[in-house]
mmCIF file of C-alpha atoms in Angstrom:
data_model
loop_
_atom_site.group_PDB
_atom_site.id
_atom_site.type_symbol
_atom_site.label_atom_id
_atom_site.label_comp_id
_atom_site.label_asym_id
_atom_site.label_seq_id
_atom_site.Cartn_x
_atom_site.Cartn_y
_atom_site.Cartn_z
ATOM 1 C CA SER A 1 0.000 0.000 0.000
ATOM 2 C CA ALA A 2 0.978 3.640 -0.381
ATOM 3 C CA VAL A 3 3.243 5.337 2.126
ATOM 4 C CA ILE A 4 2.140 8.787 3.277
ATOM 5 C CA SER A 5 4.418 11.447 4.678
ATOM 6 C CA GLN A 6 2.462 14.111 6.511
ATOM 7 C CA LYS A 7 4.135 17.289 7.756
ATOM 8 C CA PRO A 8 4.341 18.750 10.293
ATOM 9 C CA SER A 9 3.613 15.969 12.741
ATOM 10 C CA ARG A 10 2.589 18.503 15.358
ATOM 11 C CA ASP A 11 2.502 22.234 15.885
ATOM 12 C CA ILE A 12 1.419 24.822 18.403
ATOM 13 C CA CYS A 13 0.018 27.948 16.797
ATOM 14 C CA GLN A 14 -1.277 31.316 17.899
ATOM 15 C CA ARG A 15 -4.928 32.104 17.338
ATOM 16 C CA GLY A 16 -5.587 34.135 14.241
ATOM 17 C CA THR A 17 -2.713 32.596 12.295
ATOM 18 C CA SER A 18 -2.803 29.913 9.583
ATOM 19 C CA LEU A 19 -1.056 26.561 9.235
ATOM 20 C CA THR A 20 -0.489 24.584 6.061
ATOM 21 C CA ILE A 21 -0.258 20.805 6.355
ATOM 22 C CA GLN A 22 1.407 18.782 3.625
ATOM 23 C CA CYS A 23 0.560 15.263 2.476
ATOM 24 C CA GLN A 24 3.088 13.540 0.214
ATOM 25 C CA VAL A 25 2.459 10.041 -1.149
ATOM 26 C CA ASP A 26 5.120 7.749 -2.579
ATOM 27 C CA SER A 27 2.946 6.677 -5.516
ATOM 28 C CA GLN A 28 0.176 8.072 -7.666
ATOM 29 C CA VAL A 29 -3.184 7.834 -6.000
ATOM 30 C CA THR A 30 -6.737 7.787 -7.235
ATOM 31 C CA MET A 31 -8.295 9.893 -4.516
ATOM 32 C CA MET A 32 -7.095 11.999 -1.589
ATOM 33 C CA PHE A 33 -9.086 13.083 1.428
ATOM 34 C CA TRP A 34 -8.601 15.259 4.490
ATOM 35 C CA TYR A 35 -10.079 14.376 7.889
ATOM 36 C CA ARG A 36 -10.224 16.028 11.281
ATOM 37 C CA GLN A 37 -10.254 14.182 14.576
ATOM 38 C CA GLN A 38 -11.142 16.290 17.574
ATOM 39 C CA PRO A 39 -9.967 15.127 20.999
ATOM 40 C CA GLY A 40 -11.680 11.910 22.020
ATOM 41 C CA GLN A 41 -13.834 11.852 18.896
ATOM 42 C CA SER A 42 -14.103 9.876 15.703
ATOM 43 C CA LEU A 43 -12.831 11.147 12.369
ATOM 44 C CA THR A 44 -14.810 13.709 10.388
ATOM 45 C CA LEU A 45 -14.319 14.084 6.655
ATOM 46 C CA ILE A 46 -13.420 17.664 5.714
ATOM 47 C CA ALA A 47 -13.110 17.375 1.945
ATOM 48 C CA THR A 48 -12.050 15.407 -1.080
ATOM 49 C CA ALA A 49 -8.951 16.893 -2.693
ATOM 50 C CA ASN A 50 -9.437 16.914 -6.460
ATOM 51 C CA GLN A 51 -6.441 17.051 -8.733
ATOM 52 C CA GLY A 52 -6.426 20.186 -10.825
ATOM 53 C CA SER A 53 -9.753 21.493 -9.560
ATOM 54 C CA GLU A 54 -11.418 22.828 -6.439
ATOM 55 C CA ALA A 55 -11.847 20.461 -3.528
ATOM 56 C CA THR A 56 -15.270 19.039 -2.660
ATOM 57 C CA TYR A 57 -16.184 20.045 0.877
ATOM 58 C CA GLU A 58 -18.468 18.218 3.302
ATOM 59 C CA SER A 59 -21.281 19.954 5.084
ATOM 60 C CA GLY A 60 -19.961 22.308 7.734
ATOM 61 C CA PHE A 61 -16.605 22.911 6.089
ATOM 62 C CA VAL A 62 -15.846 25.829 3.739
ATOM 63 C CA ILE A 63 -13.021 26.712 1.432
ATOM 64 C CA ASP A 64 -12.238 30.016 3.130
ATOM 65 C CA LYS A 65 -11.483 28.222 6.391
ATOM 66 C CA PHE A 66 -9.861 25.084 4.952
ATOM 67 C CA PRO A 67 -8.349 25.830 1.554
ATOM 68 C CA ILE A 68 -6.993 22.712 -0.118
ATOM 69 C CA SER A 69 -4.604 22.292 -3.013
ATOM 70 C CA ARG A 70 -3.780 19.194 -5.016
ATOM 71 C CA PRO A 71 -1.395 20.119 -7.815
ATOM 72 C CA ASN A 72 -0.602 16.537 -8.848
ATOM 73 C CA LEU A 73 -1.420 12.885 -8.163
ATOM 74 C CA THR A 74 0.936 12.505 -5.196
ATOM 75 C CA PHE A 75 0.692 15.736 -3.181
ATOM 76 C CA SER A 76 -1.904 17.815 -1.380
ATOM 77 C CA THR A 77 -2.001 20.572 1.218
ATOM 78 C CA LEU A 78 -4.635 21.583 3.739
ATOM 79 C CA THR A 79 -4.510 25.043 5.281
ATOM 80 C CA VAL A 80 -6.294 25.799 8.529
ATOM 81 C CA SER A 81 -6.957 29.540 8.341
ATOM 82 C CA ASN A 82 -7.544 32.154 11.020
ATOM 83 C CA MET A 83 -7.222 29.549 13.713
ATOM 84 C CA SER A 84 -9.066 29.484 17.005
ATOM 85 C CA PRO A 85 -8.692 27.068 19.943
ATOM 86 C CA GLU A 86 -11.658 25.106 18.550
ATOM 87 C CA ASP A 87 -9.453 24.111 15.619
ATOM 88 C CA SER A 88 -7.190 22.143 17.941
ATOM 89 C CA SER A 89 -7.414 18.644 16.478
ATOM 90 C CA ILE A 90 -5.530 15.972 14.638
ATOM 91 C CA TYR A 91 -5.695 16.454 10.874
ATOM 92 C CA LEU A 92 -5.201 13.363 8.712
ATOM 93 C CA CYS A 93 -4.625 12.803 5.040
ATOM 94 C CA SER A 94 -6.021 9.657 3.433
ATOM 95 C CA VAL A 95 -5.529 8.155 -0.015
ATOM 96 C CA ILE A 96 -6.661 5.272 -2.133
ATOM 97 C CA THR A 97 -4.405 3.840 -4.774
ATOM 98 C CA PRO A 98 -5.271 1.919 -7.943
ATOM 99 C CA GLY A 99 -5.806 -1.741 -7.185
ATOM 100 C CA GLN A 100 -6.113 -1.195 -3.430
ATOM 101 C CA TYR A 101 -9.361 -1.835 -1.615
ATOM 102 C CA GLY A 102 -8.489 -0.079 1.573
ATOM 103 C CA TYR A 103 -7.724 3.544 2.246
ATOM 104 C CA THR A 104 -4.312 4.418 3.641
ATOM 105 C CA PHE A 105 -4.083 7.089 6.305
ATOM 106 C CA GLY A 106 -1.214 9.321 7.293
ATOM 107 C CA SER A 107 -0.122 9.466 10.907
ATOM 108 C CA GLY A 108 -1.704 12.880 11.271
ATOM 109 C CA THR A 109 -0.804 16.413 12.292
ATOM 110 C CA ARG A 110 -1.582 17.268 15.893
ATOM 111 C CA LEU A 111 -2.507 20.947 16.004
ATOM 112 C CA THR A 112 -2.858 22.947 19.194
ATOM 113 C CA VAL A 113 -4.105 26.523 18.961
ATOM 114 C CA VAL A 114 -3.381 28.785 21.907
ATOM 115 C CA ASP B 1 -24.964 7.646 3.699
ATOM 116 C CA ALA B 2 -26.051 4.267 5.042
ATOM 117 C CA LYS B 3 -25.346 4.053 8.759
ATOM 118 C CA THR B 4 -23.812 1.443 10.991
ATOM 119 C CA THR B 5 -24.384 0.726 14.674
ATOM 120 C CA GLN B 6 -21.667 -0.663 16.923
ATOM 121 C CA PRO B 7 -21.307 -1.119 20.680
ATOM 122 C CA ASN B 8 -19.344 1.697 22.264
ATOM 123 C CA SER B 9 -16.854 -0.630 23.929
ATOM 124 C CA MET B 10 -15.971 -4.260 24.450
ATOM 125 C CA GLU B 11 -13.520 -6.208 26.549
ATOM 126 C CA SER B 12 -11.760 -9.439 25.833
ATOM 127 C CA ASN B 13 -9.071 -11.533 27.405
ATOM 128 C CA GLU B 14 -5.737 -11.890 25.722
ATOM 129 C CA GLU B 15 -5.333 -14.926 23.456
ATOM 130 C CA GLU B 16 -9.091 -15.429 23.205
ATOM 131 C CA PRO B 17 -11.251 -14.830 20.122
ATOM 132 C CA VAL B 18 -13.100 -11.534 19.813
ATOM 133 C CA HIS B 19 -16.343 -11.000 17.929
ATOM 134 C CA LEU B 20 -17.092 -7.362 17.124
ATOM 135 C CA PRO B 21 -20.673 -6.852 15.891
ATOM 136 C CA CYS B 22 -21.999 -4.264 13.486
ATOM 137 C CA ASN B 23 -25.575 -3.584 12.410
ATOM 138 C CA HIS B 24 -26.280 -1.978 9.047
ATOM 139 C CA SER B 25 -29.961 -2.533 8.416
ATOM 140 C CA THR B 26 -30.188 0.128 5.657
ATOM 141 C CA ILE B 27 -27.367 -1.314 3.585
ATOM 142 C CA SER B 28 -27.884 -1.208 -0.173
ATOM 143 C CA GLY B 29 -27.093 -4.030 -2.549
ATOM 144 C CA THR B 30 -23.882 -2.438 -3.758
ATOM 145 C CA ASP B 31 -22.443 -1.309 -0.423
ATOM 146 C CA TYR B 32 -19.237 -3.024 0.585
ATOM 147 C CA ILE B 33 -18.696 -3.553 4.313
ATOM 148 C CA HIS B 34 -15.317 -2.285 5.433
ATOM 149 C CA TRP B 35 -13.580 -2.504 8.780
ATOM 150 C CA TYR B 36 -10.815 -0.206 9.934
ATOM 151 C CA ARG B 37 -9.077 0.089 13.238
ATOM 152 C CA GLN B 38 -7.244 2.931 14.916
ATOM 153 C CA LEU B 39 -4.472 2.065 17.296
ATOM 154 C CA PRO B 40 -3.569 4.661 19.950
ATOM 155 C CA SER B 41 -1.848 7.732 18.497
ATOM 156 C CA GLN B 42 -2.021 6.411 14.938
ATOM 157 C CA GLY B 43 -4.140 6.960 11.867
ATOM 158 C CA PRO B 44 -6.761 4.335 11.002
ATOM 159 C CA GLU B 45 -5.662 1.211 9.169
ATOM 160 C CA TYR B 46 -7.644 -1.022 6.843
ATOM 161 C CA VAL B 47 -8.535 -4.413 8.302
ATOM 162 C CA ILE B 48 -10.865 -6.235 5.939
ATOM 163 C CA HIS B 49 -13.832 -5.815 3.623
ATOM 164 C CA GLY B 50 -16.575 -7.922 2.049
ATOM 165 C CA LEU B 51 -19.770 -7.785 0.024
ATOM 166 C CA THR B 52 -21.762 -10.981 0.602
ATOM 167 C CA SER B 53 -19.451 -13.861 1.387
ATOM 168 C CA ASN B 54 -17.399 -14.364 4.511
ATOM 169 C CA VAL B 55 -13.808 -13.219 4.118
ATOM 170 C CA ASN B 56 -10.527 -14.114 5.757
ATOM 171 C CA ASN B 57 -7.163 -12.405 5.724
ATOM 172 C CA ARG B 58 -4.068 -12.417 7.873
ATOM 173 C CA MET B 59 -5.532 -9.887 10.292
ATOM 174 C CA ALA B 60 -9.100 -11.057 10.799
ATOM 175 C CA SER B 61 -12.235 -12.712 9.462
ATOM 176 C CA LEU B 62 -15.441 -11.042 8.408
ATOM 177 C CA ALA B 63 -18.717 -12.868 8.791
ATOM 178 C CA ILE B 64 -21.629 -11.316 6.898
ATOM 179 C CA ALA B 65 -25.233 -12.216 7.644
ATOM 180 C CA GLU B 66 -27.243 -13.729 4.810
ATOM 181 C CA ASP B 67 -29.514 -10.661 4.643
ATOM 182 C CA ARG B 68 -26.422 -8.394 4.885
ATOM 183 C CA LYS B 69 -28.023 -6.339 7.635
ATOM 184 C CA SER B 70 -25.271 -7.194 10.075
ATOM 185 C CA SER B 71 -21.694 -8.374 10.120
ATOM 186 C CA THR B 72 -19.098 -9.491 12.645
ATOM 187 C CA LEU B 73 -15.385 -8.878 12.678
ATOM 188 C CA ILE B 74 -13.565 -11.803 14.214
ATOM 189 C CA LEU B 75 -10.114 -11.579 15.736
ATOM 190 C CA HIS B 76 -9.173 -15.199 16.223
ATOM 191 C CA ARG B 77 -6.661 -14.727 19.008
ATOM 192 C CA ALA B 78 -6.531 -11.245 20.479
ATOM 193 C CA THR B 79 -3.262 -9.776 21.657
ATOM 194 C CA LEU B 80 -2.584 -6.607 23.615
ATOM 195 C CA ARG B 81 -1.603 -4.982 20.312
ATOM 196 C CA ASP B 82 -5.187 -5.410 19.098
ATOM 197 C CA ALA B 83 -6.460 -2.850 21.612
ATOM 198 C CA ALA B 84 -7.900 -0.149 19.369
ATOM 199 C CA VAL B 85 -11.071 1.516 18.134
ATOM 200 C CA TYR B 86 -12.681 -0.620 15.437
ATOM 201 C CA TYR B 87 -14.847 1.042 12.814
ATOM 202 C CA CYS B 88 -17.447 -0.707 10.666
ATOM 203 C CA ILE B 89 -18.086 1.346 7.515
ATOM 204 C CA LEU B 90 -20.275 1.000 4.451
ATOM 205 C CA ARG B 91 -17.996 1.985 1.628
ATOM 206 C CA ASP B 92 -19.098 4.560 -0.849
ATOM 207 C CA ASP B 93 -16.686 6.667 -2.855
ATOM 208 C CA LYS B 94 -15.557 8.145 0.469
ATOM 209 C CA ILE B 95 -15.316 6.817 4.001
ATOM 210 C CA ILE B 96 -17.588 8.249 6.668
ATOM 211 C CA PHE B 97 -16.618 7.145 10.164
ATOM 212 C CA GLY B 98 -19.088 6.393 12.935
ATOM 213 C CA LYS B 99 -18.117 6.231 16.596
ATOM 214 C CA GLY B 100 -16.693 2.703 16.424
ATOM 215 C CA THR B 101 -16.104 0.155 19.173
ATOM 216 C CA ARG B 102 -13.262 0.645 21.621
ATOM 217 C CA LEU B 103 -11.774 -2.801 22.240
ATOM 218 C CA HIS B 104 -9.958 -3.371 25.515
ATOM 219 C CA ILE B 105 -7.738 -6.430 25.835
ATOM 220 C CA LEU B 106 -7.167 -7.773 29.322
ATOM 221 C CA PRO B 107 -3.836 -9.483 29.994
#
């Protein structure tokens, strides 16, 4: 299965600032997704990162707050904009590769907003 | 999205089999049943999936009811490393996670 490198692994940020999280995959993937996992909770899908076009956002998530880029088949970024303490979560990248049944998840970025 | 229902938590003794149930009464004919697990401080990992027939792989077995309205993930011999949150998911083009079952393994 694909190997995902997600950076940074953790960060502490000031409220009002923005953080960009990178997801690099070692092979071309069919689909890429971004999830959020708030403390003690399950994962919530933020959006599907579409290559060469705007991401598809789930209900409750908007592009102005979580802009996403996917310039090619192996790389995507998620930006958390104008952060508040409520944005403190783990953010995970997920991919599916051709011929694979299961999704592969990155190890996540643990974000703390102070 | 079709929903699944799982117990919030379960306990099992080490080296004993574990049966994790999942109800999905609104499943459609084309929905695959997927199981993922999330070990502490890690991202979820794929465990197994099936459509109608029971499935086995190196990690687990999946038993699917004849009417497909429920399924059971079977860990044949649980170890402490199997302590995790287990998610039963009906696969569409994207994965929507429910709350899952937190499995505790007792030494």
